[in-house]
mmCIF file of C-alpha atoms and ligand atoms in Angstrom:
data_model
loop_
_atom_site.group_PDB
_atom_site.id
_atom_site.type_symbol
_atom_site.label_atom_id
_atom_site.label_comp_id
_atom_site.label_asym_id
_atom_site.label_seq_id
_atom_site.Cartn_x
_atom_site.Cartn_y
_atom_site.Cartn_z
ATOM 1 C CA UNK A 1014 117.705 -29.047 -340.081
ATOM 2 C CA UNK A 1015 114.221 -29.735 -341.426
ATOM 3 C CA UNK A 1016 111.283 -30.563 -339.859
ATOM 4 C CA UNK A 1017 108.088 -31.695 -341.539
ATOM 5 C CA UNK A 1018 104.495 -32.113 -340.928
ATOM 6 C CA UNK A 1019 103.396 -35.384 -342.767
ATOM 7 C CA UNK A 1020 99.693 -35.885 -343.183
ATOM 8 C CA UNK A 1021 98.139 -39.663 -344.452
ATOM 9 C CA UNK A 1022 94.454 -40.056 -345.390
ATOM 10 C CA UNK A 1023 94.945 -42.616 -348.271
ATOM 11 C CA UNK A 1024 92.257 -44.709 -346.949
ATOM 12 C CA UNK A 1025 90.414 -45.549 -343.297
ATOM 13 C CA UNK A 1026 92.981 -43.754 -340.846
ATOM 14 C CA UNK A 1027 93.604 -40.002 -340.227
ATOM 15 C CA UNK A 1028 97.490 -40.000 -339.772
ATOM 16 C CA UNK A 1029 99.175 -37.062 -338.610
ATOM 17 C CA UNK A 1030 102.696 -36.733 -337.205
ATOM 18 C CA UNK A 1031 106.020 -33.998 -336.832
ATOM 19 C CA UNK A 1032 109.799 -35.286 -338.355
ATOM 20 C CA UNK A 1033 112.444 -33.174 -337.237
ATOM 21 C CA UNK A 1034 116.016 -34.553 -338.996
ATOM 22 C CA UNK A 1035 117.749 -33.651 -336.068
ATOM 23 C CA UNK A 1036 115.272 -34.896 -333.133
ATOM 24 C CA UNK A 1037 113.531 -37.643 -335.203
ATOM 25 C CA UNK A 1038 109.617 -38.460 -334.523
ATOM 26 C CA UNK A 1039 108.953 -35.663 -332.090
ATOM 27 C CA UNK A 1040 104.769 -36.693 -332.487
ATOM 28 C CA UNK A 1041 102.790 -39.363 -334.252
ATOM 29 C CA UNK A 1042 99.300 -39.073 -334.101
ATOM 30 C CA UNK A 1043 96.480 -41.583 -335.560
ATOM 31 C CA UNK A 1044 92.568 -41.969 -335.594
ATOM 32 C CA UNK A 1045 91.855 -44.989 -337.034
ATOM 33 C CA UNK A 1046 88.281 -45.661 -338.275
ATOM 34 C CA UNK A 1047 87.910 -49.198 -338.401
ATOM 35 C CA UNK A 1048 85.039 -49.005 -335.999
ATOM 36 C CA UNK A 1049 83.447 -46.983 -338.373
ATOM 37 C CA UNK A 1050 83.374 -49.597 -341.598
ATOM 38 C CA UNK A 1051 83.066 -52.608 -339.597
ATOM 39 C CA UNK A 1052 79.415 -53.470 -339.943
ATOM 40 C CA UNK A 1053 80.193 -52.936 -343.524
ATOM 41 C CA UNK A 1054 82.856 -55.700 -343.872
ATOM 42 C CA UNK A 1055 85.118 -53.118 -345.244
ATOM 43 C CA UNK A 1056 85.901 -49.592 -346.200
ATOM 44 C CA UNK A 1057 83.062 -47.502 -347.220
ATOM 45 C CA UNK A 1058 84.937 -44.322 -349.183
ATOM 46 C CA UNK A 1059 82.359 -41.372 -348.447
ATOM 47 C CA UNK A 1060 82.264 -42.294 -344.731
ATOM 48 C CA UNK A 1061 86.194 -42.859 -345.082
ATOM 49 C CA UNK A 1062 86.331 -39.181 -346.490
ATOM 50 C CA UNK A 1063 83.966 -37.590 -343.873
ATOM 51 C CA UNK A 1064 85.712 -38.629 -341.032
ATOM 52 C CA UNK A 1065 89.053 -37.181 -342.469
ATOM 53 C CA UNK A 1066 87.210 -33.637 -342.690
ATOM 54 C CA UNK A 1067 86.291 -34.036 -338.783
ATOM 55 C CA UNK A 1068 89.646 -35.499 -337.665
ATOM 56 C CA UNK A 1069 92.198 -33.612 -339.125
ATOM 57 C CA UNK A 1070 92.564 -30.441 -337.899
ATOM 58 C CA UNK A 1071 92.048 -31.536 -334.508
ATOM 59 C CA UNK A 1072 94.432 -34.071 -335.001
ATOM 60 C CA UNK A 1073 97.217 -30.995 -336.522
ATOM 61 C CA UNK A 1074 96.616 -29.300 -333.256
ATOM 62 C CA UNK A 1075 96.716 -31.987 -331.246
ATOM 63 C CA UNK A 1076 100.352 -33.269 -333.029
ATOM 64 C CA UNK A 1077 101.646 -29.564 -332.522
ATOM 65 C CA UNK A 1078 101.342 -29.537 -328.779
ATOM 66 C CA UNK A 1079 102.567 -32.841 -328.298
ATOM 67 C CA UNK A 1080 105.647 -31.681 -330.424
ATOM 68 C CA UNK A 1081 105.907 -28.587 -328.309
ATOM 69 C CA UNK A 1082 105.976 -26.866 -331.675
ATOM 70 C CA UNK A 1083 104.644 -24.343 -333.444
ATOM 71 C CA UNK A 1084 103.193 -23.890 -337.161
ATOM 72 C CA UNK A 1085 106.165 -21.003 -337.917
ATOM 73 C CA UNK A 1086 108.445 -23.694 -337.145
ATOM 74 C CA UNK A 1087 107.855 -26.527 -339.578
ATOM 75 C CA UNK A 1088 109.874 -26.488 -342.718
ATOM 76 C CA UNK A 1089 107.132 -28.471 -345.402
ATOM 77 C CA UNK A 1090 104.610 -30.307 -344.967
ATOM 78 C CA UNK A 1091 104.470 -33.775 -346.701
ATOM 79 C CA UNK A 1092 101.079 -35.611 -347.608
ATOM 80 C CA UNK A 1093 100.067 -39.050 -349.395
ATOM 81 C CA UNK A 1094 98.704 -37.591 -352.386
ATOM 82 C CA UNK A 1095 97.550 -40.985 -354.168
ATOM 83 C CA UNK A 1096 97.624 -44.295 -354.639
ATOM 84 C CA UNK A 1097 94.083 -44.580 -352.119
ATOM 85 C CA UNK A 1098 90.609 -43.260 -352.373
ATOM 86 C CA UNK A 1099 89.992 -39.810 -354.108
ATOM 87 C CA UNK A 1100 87.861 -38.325 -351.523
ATOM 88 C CA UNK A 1101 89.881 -39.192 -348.618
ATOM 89 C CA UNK A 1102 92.987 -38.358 -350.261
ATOM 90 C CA UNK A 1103 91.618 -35.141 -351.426
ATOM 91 C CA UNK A 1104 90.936 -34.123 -347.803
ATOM 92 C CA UNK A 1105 95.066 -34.848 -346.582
ATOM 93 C CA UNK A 1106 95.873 -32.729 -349.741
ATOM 94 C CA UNK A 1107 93.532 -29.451 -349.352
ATOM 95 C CA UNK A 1108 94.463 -29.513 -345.897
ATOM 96 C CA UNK A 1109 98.178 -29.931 -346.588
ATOM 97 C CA UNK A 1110 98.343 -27.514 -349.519
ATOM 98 C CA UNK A 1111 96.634 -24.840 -347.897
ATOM 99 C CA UNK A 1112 98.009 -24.499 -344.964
ATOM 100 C CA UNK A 1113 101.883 -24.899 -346.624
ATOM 101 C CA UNK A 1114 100.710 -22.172 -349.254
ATOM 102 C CA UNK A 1115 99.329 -19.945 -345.568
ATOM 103 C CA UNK A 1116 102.805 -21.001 -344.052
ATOM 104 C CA UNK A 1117 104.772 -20.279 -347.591
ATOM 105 C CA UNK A 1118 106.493 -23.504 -347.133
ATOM 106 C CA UNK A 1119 106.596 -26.382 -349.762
ATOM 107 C CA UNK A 1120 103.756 -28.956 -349.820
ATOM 108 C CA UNK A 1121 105.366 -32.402 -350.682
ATOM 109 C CA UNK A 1122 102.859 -35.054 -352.456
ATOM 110 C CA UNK A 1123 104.471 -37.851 -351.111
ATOM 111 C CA UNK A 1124 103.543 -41.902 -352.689
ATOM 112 C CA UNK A 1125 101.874 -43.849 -349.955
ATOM 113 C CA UNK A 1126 104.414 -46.610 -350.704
ATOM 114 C CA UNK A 1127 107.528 -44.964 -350.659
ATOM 115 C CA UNK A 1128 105.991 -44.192 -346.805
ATOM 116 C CA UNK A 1129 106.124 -47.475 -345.921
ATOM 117 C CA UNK A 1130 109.155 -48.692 -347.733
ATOM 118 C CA UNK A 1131 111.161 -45.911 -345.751
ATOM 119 C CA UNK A 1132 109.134 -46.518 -342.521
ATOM 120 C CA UNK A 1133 112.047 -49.062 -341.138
ATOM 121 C CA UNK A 1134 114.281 -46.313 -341.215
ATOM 122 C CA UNK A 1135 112.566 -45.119 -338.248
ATOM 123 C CA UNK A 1136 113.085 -47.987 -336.245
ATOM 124 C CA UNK A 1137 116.358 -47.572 -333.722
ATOM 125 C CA UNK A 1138 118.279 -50.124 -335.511
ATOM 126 C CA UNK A 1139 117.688 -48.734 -339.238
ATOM 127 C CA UNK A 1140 119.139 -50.685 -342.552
ATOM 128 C CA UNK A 1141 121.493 -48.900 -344.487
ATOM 129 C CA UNK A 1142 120.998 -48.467 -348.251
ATOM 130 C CA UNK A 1143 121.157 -50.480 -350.772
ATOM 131 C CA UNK A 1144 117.909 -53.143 -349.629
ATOM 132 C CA UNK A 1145 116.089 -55.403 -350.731
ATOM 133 C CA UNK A 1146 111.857 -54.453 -349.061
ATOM 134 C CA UNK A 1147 109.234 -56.786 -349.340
ATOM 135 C CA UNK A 1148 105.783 -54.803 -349.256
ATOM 136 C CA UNK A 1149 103.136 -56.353 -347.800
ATOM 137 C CA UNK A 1150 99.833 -54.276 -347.311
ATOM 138 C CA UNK A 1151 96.163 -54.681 -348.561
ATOM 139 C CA UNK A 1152 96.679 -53.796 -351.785
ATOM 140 C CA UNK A 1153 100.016 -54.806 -352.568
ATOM 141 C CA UNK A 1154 102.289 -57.946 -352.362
ATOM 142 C CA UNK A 1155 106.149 -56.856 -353.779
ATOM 143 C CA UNK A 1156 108.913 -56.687 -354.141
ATOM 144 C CA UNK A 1157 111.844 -53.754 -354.133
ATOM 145 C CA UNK A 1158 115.126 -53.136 -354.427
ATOM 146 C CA UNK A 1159 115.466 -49.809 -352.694
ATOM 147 C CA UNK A 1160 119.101 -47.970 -353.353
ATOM 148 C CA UNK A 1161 118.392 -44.726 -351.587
ATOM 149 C CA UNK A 1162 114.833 -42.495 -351.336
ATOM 150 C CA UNK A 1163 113.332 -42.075 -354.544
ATOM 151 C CA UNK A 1164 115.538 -44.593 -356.551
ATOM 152 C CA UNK A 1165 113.129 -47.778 -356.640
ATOM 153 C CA UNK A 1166 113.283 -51.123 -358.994
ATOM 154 C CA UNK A 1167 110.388 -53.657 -359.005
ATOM 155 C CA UNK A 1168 111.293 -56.924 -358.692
ATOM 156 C CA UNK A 1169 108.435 -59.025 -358.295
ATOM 157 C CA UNK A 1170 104.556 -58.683 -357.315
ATOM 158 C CA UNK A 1171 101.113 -60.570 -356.718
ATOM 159 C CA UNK A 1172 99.553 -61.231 -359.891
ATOM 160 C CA UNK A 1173 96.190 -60.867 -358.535
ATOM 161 C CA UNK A 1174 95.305 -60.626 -354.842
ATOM 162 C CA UNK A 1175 97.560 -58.904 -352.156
ATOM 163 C CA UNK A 1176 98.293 -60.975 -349.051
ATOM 164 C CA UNK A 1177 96.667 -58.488 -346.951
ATOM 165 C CA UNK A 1178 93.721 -59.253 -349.001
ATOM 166 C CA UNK A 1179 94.018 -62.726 -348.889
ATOM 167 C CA UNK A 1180 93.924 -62.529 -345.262
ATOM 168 C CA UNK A 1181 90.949 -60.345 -345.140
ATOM 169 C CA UNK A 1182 88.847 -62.399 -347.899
ATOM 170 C CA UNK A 1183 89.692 -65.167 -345.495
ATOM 171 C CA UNK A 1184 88.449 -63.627 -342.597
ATOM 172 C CA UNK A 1185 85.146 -62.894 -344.158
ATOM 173 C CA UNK A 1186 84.990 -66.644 -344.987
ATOM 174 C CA UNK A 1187 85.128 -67.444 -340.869
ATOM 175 C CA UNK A 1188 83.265 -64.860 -340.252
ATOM 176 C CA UNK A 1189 85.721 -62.186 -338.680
ATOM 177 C CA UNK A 1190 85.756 -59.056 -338.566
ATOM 178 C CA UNK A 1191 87.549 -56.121 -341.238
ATOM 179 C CA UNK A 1192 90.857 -56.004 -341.765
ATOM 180 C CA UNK A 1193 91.276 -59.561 -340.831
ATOM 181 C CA UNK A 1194 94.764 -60.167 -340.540
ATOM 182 C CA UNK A 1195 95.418 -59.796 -336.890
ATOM 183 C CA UNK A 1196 91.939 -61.919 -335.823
ATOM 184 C CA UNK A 1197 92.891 -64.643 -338.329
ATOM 185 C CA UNK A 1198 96.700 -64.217 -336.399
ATOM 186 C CA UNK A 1199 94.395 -64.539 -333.166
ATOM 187 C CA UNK A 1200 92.517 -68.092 -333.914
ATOM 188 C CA UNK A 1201 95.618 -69.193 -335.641
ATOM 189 C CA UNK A 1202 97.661 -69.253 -332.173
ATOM 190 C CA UNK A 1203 94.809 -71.967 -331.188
ATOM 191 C CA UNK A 1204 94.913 -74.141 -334.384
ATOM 192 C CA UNK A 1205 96.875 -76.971 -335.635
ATOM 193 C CA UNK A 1206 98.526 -75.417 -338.961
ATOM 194 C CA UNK A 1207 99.151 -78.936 -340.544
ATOM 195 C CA UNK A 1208 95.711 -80.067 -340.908
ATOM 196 C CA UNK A 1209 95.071 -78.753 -344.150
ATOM 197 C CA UNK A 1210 97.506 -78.877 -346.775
ATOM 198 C CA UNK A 1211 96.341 -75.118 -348.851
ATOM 199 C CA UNK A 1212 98.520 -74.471 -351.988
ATOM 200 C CA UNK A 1213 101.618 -72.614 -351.428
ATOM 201 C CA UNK A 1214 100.882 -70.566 -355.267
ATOM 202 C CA UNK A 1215 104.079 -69.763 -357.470
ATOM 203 C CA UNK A 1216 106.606 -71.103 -354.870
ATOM 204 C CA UNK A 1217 108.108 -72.833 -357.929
ATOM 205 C CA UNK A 1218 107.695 -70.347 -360.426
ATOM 206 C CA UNK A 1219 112.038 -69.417 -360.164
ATOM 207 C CA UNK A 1220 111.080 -65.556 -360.277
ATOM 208 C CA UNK A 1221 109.458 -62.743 -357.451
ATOM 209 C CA UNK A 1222 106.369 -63.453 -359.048
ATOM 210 C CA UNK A 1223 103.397 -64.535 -355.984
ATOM 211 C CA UNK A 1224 99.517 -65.405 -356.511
ATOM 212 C CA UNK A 1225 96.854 -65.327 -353.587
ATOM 213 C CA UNK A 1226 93.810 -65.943 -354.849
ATOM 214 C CA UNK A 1227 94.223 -69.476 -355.484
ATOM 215 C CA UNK A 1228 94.674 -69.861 -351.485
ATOM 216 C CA UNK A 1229 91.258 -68.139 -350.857
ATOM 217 C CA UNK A 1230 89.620 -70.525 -353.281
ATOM 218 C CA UNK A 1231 90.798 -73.276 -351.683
ATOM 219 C CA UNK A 1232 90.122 -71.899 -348.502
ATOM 220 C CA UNK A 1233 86.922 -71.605 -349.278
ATOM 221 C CA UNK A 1234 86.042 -75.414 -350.298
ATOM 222 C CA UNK A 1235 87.453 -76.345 -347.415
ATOM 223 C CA UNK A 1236 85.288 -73.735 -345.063
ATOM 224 C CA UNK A 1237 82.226 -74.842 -347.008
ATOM 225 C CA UNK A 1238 82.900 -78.897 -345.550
ATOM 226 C CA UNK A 1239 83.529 -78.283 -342.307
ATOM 227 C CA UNK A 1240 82.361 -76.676 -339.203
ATOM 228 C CA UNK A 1241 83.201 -73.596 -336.766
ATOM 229 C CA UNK A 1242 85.325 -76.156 -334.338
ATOM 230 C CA UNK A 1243 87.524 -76.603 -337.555
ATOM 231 C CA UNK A 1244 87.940 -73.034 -338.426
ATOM 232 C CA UNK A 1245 91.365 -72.207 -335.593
ATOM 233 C CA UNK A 1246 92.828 -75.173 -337.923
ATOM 234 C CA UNK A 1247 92.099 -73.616 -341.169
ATOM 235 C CA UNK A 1248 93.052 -70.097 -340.028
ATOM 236 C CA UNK A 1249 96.463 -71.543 -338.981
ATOM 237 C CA UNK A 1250 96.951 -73.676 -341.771
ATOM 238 C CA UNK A 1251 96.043 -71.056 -343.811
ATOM 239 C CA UNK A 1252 98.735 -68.537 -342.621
ATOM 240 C CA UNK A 1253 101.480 -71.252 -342.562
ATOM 241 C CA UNK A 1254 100.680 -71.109 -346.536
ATOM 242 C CA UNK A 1255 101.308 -67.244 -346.364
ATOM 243 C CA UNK A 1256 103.852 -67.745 -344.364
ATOM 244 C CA UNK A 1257 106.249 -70.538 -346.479
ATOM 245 C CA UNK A 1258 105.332 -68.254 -349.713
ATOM 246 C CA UNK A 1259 106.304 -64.986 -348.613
ATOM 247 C CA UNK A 1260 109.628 -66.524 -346.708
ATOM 248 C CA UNK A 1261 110.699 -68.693 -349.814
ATOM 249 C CA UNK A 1262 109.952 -65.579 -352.175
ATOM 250 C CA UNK A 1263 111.870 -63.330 -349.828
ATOM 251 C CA UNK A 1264 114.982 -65.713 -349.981
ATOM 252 C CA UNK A 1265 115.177 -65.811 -353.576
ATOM 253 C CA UNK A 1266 114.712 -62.280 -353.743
ATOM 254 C CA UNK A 1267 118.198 -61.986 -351.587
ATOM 255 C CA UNK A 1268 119.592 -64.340 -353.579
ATOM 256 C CA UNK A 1269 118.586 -62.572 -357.061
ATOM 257 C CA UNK A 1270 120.062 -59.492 -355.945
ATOM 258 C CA UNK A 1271 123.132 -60.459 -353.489
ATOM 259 C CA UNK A 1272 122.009 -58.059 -351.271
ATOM 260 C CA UNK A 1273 121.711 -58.982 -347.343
ATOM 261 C CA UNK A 1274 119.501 -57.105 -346.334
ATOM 262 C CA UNK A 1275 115.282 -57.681 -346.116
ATOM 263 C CA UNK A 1276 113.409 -54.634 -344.806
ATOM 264 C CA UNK A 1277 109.572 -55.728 -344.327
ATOM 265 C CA UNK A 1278 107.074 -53.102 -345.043
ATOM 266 C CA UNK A 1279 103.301 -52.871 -345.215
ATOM 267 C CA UNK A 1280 100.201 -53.972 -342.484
ATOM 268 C CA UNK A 1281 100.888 -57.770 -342.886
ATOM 269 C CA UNK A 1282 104.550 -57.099 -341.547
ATOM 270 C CA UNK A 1283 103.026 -56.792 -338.140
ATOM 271 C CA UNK A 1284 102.274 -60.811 -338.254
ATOM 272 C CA UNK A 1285 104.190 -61.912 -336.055
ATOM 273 C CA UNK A 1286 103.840 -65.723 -337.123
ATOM 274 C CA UNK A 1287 105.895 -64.225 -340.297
ATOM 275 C CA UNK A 1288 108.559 -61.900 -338.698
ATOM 276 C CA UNK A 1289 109.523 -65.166 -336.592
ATOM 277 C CA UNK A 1290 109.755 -67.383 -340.103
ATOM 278 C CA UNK A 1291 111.498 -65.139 -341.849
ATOM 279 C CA UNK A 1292 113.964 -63.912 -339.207
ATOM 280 C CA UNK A 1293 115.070 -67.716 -339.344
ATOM 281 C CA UNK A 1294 114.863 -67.928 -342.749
ATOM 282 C CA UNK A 1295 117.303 -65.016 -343.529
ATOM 283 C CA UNK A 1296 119.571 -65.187 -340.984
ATOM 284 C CA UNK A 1297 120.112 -68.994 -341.852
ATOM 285 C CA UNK A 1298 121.618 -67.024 -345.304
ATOM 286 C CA UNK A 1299 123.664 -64.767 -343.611
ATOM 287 C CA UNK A 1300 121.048 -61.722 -344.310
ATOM 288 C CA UNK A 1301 119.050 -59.433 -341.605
ATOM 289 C CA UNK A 1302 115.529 -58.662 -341.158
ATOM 290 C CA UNK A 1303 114.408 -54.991 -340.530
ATOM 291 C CA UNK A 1304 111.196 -53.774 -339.682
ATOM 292 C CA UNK A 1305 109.822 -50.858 -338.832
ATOM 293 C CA UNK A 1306 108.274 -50.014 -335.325
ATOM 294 C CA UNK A 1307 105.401 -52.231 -334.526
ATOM 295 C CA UNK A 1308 102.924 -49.226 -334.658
ATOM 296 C CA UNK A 1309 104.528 -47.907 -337.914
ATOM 297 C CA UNK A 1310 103.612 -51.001 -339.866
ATOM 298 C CA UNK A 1311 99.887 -49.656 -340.854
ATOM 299 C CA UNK A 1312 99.111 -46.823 -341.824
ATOM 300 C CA UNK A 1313 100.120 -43.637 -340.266
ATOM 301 C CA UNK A 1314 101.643 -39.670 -340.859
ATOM 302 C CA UNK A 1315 105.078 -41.096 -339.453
ATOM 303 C CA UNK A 1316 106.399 -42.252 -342.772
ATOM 304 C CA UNK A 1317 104.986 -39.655 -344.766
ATOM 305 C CA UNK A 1318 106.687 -37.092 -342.694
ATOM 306 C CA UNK A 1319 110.220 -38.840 -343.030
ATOM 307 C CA UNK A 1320 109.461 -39.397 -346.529
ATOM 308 C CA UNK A 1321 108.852 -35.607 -347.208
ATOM 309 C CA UNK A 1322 111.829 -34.899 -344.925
ATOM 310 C CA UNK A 1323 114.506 -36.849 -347.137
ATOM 311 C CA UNK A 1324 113.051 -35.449 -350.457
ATOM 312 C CA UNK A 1325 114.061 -31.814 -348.623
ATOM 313 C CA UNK A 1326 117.531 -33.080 -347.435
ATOM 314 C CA UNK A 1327 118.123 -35.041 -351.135
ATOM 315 C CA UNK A 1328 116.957 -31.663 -352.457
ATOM 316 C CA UNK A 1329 114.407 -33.452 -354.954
ATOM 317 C CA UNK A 1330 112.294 -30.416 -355.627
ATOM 318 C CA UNK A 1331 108.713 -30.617 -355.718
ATOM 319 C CA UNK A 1332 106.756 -29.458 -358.133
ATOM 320 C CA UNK A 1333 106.460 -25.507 -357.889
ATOM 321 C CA UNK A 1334 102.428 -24.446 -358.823
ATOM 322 C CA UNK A 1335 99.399 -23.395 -357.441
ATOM 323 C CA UNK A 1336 97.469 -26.104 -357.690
ATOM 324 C CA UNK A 1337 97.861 -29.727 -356.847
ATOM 325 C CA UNK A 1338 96.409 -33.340 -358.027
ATOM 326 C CA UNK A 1339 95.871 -36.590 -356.241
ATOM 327 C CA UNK A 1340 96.764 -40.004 -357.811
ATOM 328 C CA UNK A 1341 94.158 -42.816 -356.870
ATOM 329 C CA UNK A 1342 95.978 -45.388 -358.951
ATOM 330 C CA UNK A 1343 99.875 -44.449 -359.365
ATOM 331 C CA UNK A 1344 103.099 -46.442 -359.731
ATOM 332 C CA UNK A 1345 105.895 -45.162 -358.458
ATOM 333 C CA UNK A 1346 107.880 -44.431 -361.413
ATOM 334 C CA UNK A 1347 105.484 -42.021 -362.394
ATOM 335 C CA UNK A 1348 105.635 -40.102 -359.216
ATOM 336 C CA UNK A 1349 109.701 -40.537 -359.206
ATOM 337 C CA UNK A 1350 109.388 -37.963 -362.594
ATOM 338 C CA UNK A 1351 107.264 -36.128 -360.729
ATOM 339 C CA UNK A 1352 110.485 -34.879 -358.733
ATOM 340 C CA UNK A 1353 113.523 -33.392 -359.913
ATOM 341 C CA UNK A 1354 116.349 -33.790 -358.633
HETATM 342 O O1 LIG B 2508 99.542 -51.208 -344.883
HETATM 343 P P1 LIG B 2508 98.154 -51.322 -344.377
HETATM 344 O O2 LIG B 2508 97.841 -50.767 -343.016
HETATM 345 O O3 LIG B 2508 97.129 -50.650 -345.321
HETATM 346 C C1 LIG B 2508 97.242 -50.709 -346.695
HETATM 347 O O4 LIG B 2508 96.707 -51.706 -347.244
HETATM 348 O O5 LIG B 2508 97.877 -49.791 -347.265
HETATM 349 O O6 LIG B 2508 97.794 -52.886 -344.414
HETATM 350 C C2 LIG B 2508 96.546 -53.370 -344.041
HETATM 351 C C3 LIG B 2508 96.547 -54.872 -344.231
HETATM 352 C C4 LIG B 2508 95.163 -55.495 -344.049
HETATM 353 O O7 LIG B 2508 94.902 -56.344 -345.152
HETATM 354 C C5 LIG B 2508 95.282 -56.268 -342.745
HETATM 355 O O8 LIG B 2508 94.451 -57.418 -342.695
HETATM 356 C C6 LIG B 2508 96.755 -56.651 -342.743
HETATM 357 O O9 LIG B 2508 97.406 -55.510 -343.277
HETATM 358 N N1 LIG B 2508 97.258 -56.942 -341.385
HETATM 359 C C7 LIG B 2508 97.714 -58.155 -341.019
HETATM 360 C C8 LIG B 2508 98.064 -58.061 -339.633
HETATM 361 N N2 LIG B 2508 97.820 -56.779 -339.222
HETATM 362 C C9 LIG B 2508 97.334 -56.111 -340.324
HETATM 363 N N3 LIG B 2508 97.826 -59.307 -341.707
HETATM 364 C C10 LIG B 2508 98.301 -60.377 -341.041
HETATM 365 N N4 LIG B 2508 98.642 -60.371 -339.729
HETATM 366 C C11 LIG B 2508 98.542 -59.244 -338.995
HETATM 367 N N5 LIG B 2508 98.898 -59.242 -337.695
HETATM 368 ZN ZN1 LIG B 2509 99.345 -48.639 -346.345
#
């Protein structure tokens, strides 16, 4: 049995949460600061880094007594140690590494992404491996073929903007507030999302290869000559064109690979507009669509704990030393090395 503390402060929430292998997610606790950066139109990293140092350990204590559970009785603790912003990532780390080194348990430095590619496996009806997961965040549109934890094969990506992005860069343009998926979801429910024809990019292209920022641009021409009453039409018409790419991509991705099954992953997998298109969309091919738990799609310690929990039960070691890095920018090949198994 193994039970692990995970700890996620990649960017603008403090996530903190216990995984026990026998007894699952026995807590899951976040403080999210998007108050905090939303007069800034996004996130601001020193505040993003300050409010981890105030949250965390109240948050550690708070996850403990929910768990019923006691420090002596984790097994690791697991934290995002990169890709995100160095300040806020160094705060998860200190905090993790310390208090494993107090415990003298191992400290797991855990890639954000691999968190939410395994997240669906905490949802009660989990895939099984081999799958195909299509990661869908703000900073990253791709994707995976996933053959067990820690054994990852790119299969496609964004070329330039995320959809997560494009959503929020599209927000801006109406004049909604950071992130702006879920208030362009909002409007979109009141528009008419045939009224404006926006480019569906690379749909064509034969590979896994997707482009957003083509769609903002044309967005934005088409904000600039018209007028707020127009603006539910253009958010809707606007996520239809998210929509048709990422469902289109995601079927040729099941194709490429013969696998059936399509785990969605990532902060734009809780649009809703999508998970209906694409559970039609796969099915119709004989596939299945997993997801993870509606609250597990952003960020949050959940995934990291589970994460840190199968690299203990695969017995991938961590790295044994004394000190410890973060990785702002890191792709996850690099941090596969980092483990031996
Ligand atoms: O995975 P995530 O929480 O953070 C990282 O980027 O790692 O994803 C956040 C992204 C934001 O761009 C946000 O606008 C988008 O997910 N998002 C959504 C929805 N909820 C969050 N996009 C579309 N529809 C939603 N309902
Ligand atoms: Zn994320």
């Amino acid at each position: 049995m193994v039970r692990v503390l995970g700890i996620e402060t990649s960017c603008d929430e403090t996530g903190i949460a216990i995984y026990d292998s026998h007894l699952g997610l026995m807590a899951d606790h976040l403080h999210s600061q998007i108050k905090l950066h939303n007069e800034y139109g996004g996130v601001v990293p020193e505040l993003a880094s300050r409010d981890h140092i105030r949250r965390i350990s109240p948050l550690i204590k708070d996850t403990l007594q929910t768990a019923n559970c006691a420090l002596s009785d984790l097994s690791a603790i697991a934290y995002t140690a990169g890709p995100g912003l160095a300040g806020a990532l160094l705060v998860g780390a200190s905090v993790a590494e310390a208090l494993a080194f107090a415990l003298d348990i191992p400290a797991l430095p855990i890639h954000h992404l691999e968190g939410h590619l395994l997240s669906p496996c905490l949802s009660t009806t989990p895939p099984q491996f081999p799958f195909v997961a299509l990661l869908v965040s703000g900073g990253h549109s791709q994707f995976m073929r996933v053959d067990s934890p820690g054994r990852y094969e790119l299969l496609g990506e964004s070329v330039d903007d995320a959809a997560g992005e494009a959503f929020d860069k599209t927000a801006k343009l109406l004049g909604l507030p950071y992130p702006g998926g879920p208030h362009i979801a909002k409007l979109a429910t009141l528009g008419n999302d045939q009224r404006f024809n926006f480019p569906r990019p690379m749909i064509h292209s034969g590979d896994l290869m997707m482009s957003f920022s083509g769609l903002k641009t044309a967005v934005s021409l088409v904000v600039a000559q018209h007028t707020e009453k127009d603006y539910a039409d253009i958010a809707a018409s606007f996520e239809a064109a998210i929509v048709d790419t990422l469902c289109s991509k995601a079927a040729k991705a099941l194709e490429k690979t013969q696998l059936k099954q399509l785990v969605i992953a990532g902060g734009v997998g809780a649009n809703l507009k999508l998970r209906e298109r694409l559970g039609t969309t796969i099915r119709g091919l004989g596939g299945e669509v997993f997801y993870p738990p509606l609250h597990l799609c952003t960020d949050n310690g959940a995934m990291i704990a589970f994460a840190g929990a199968q690299k203990i039960l695969l017995q991938q070691k961590p790295p044994i030393n004394h000190s410890f890095s973060i990785y702002p920018r890191w792709d996850l090949q690099a941090y596969s090395d980092l483990y031996r198994t």
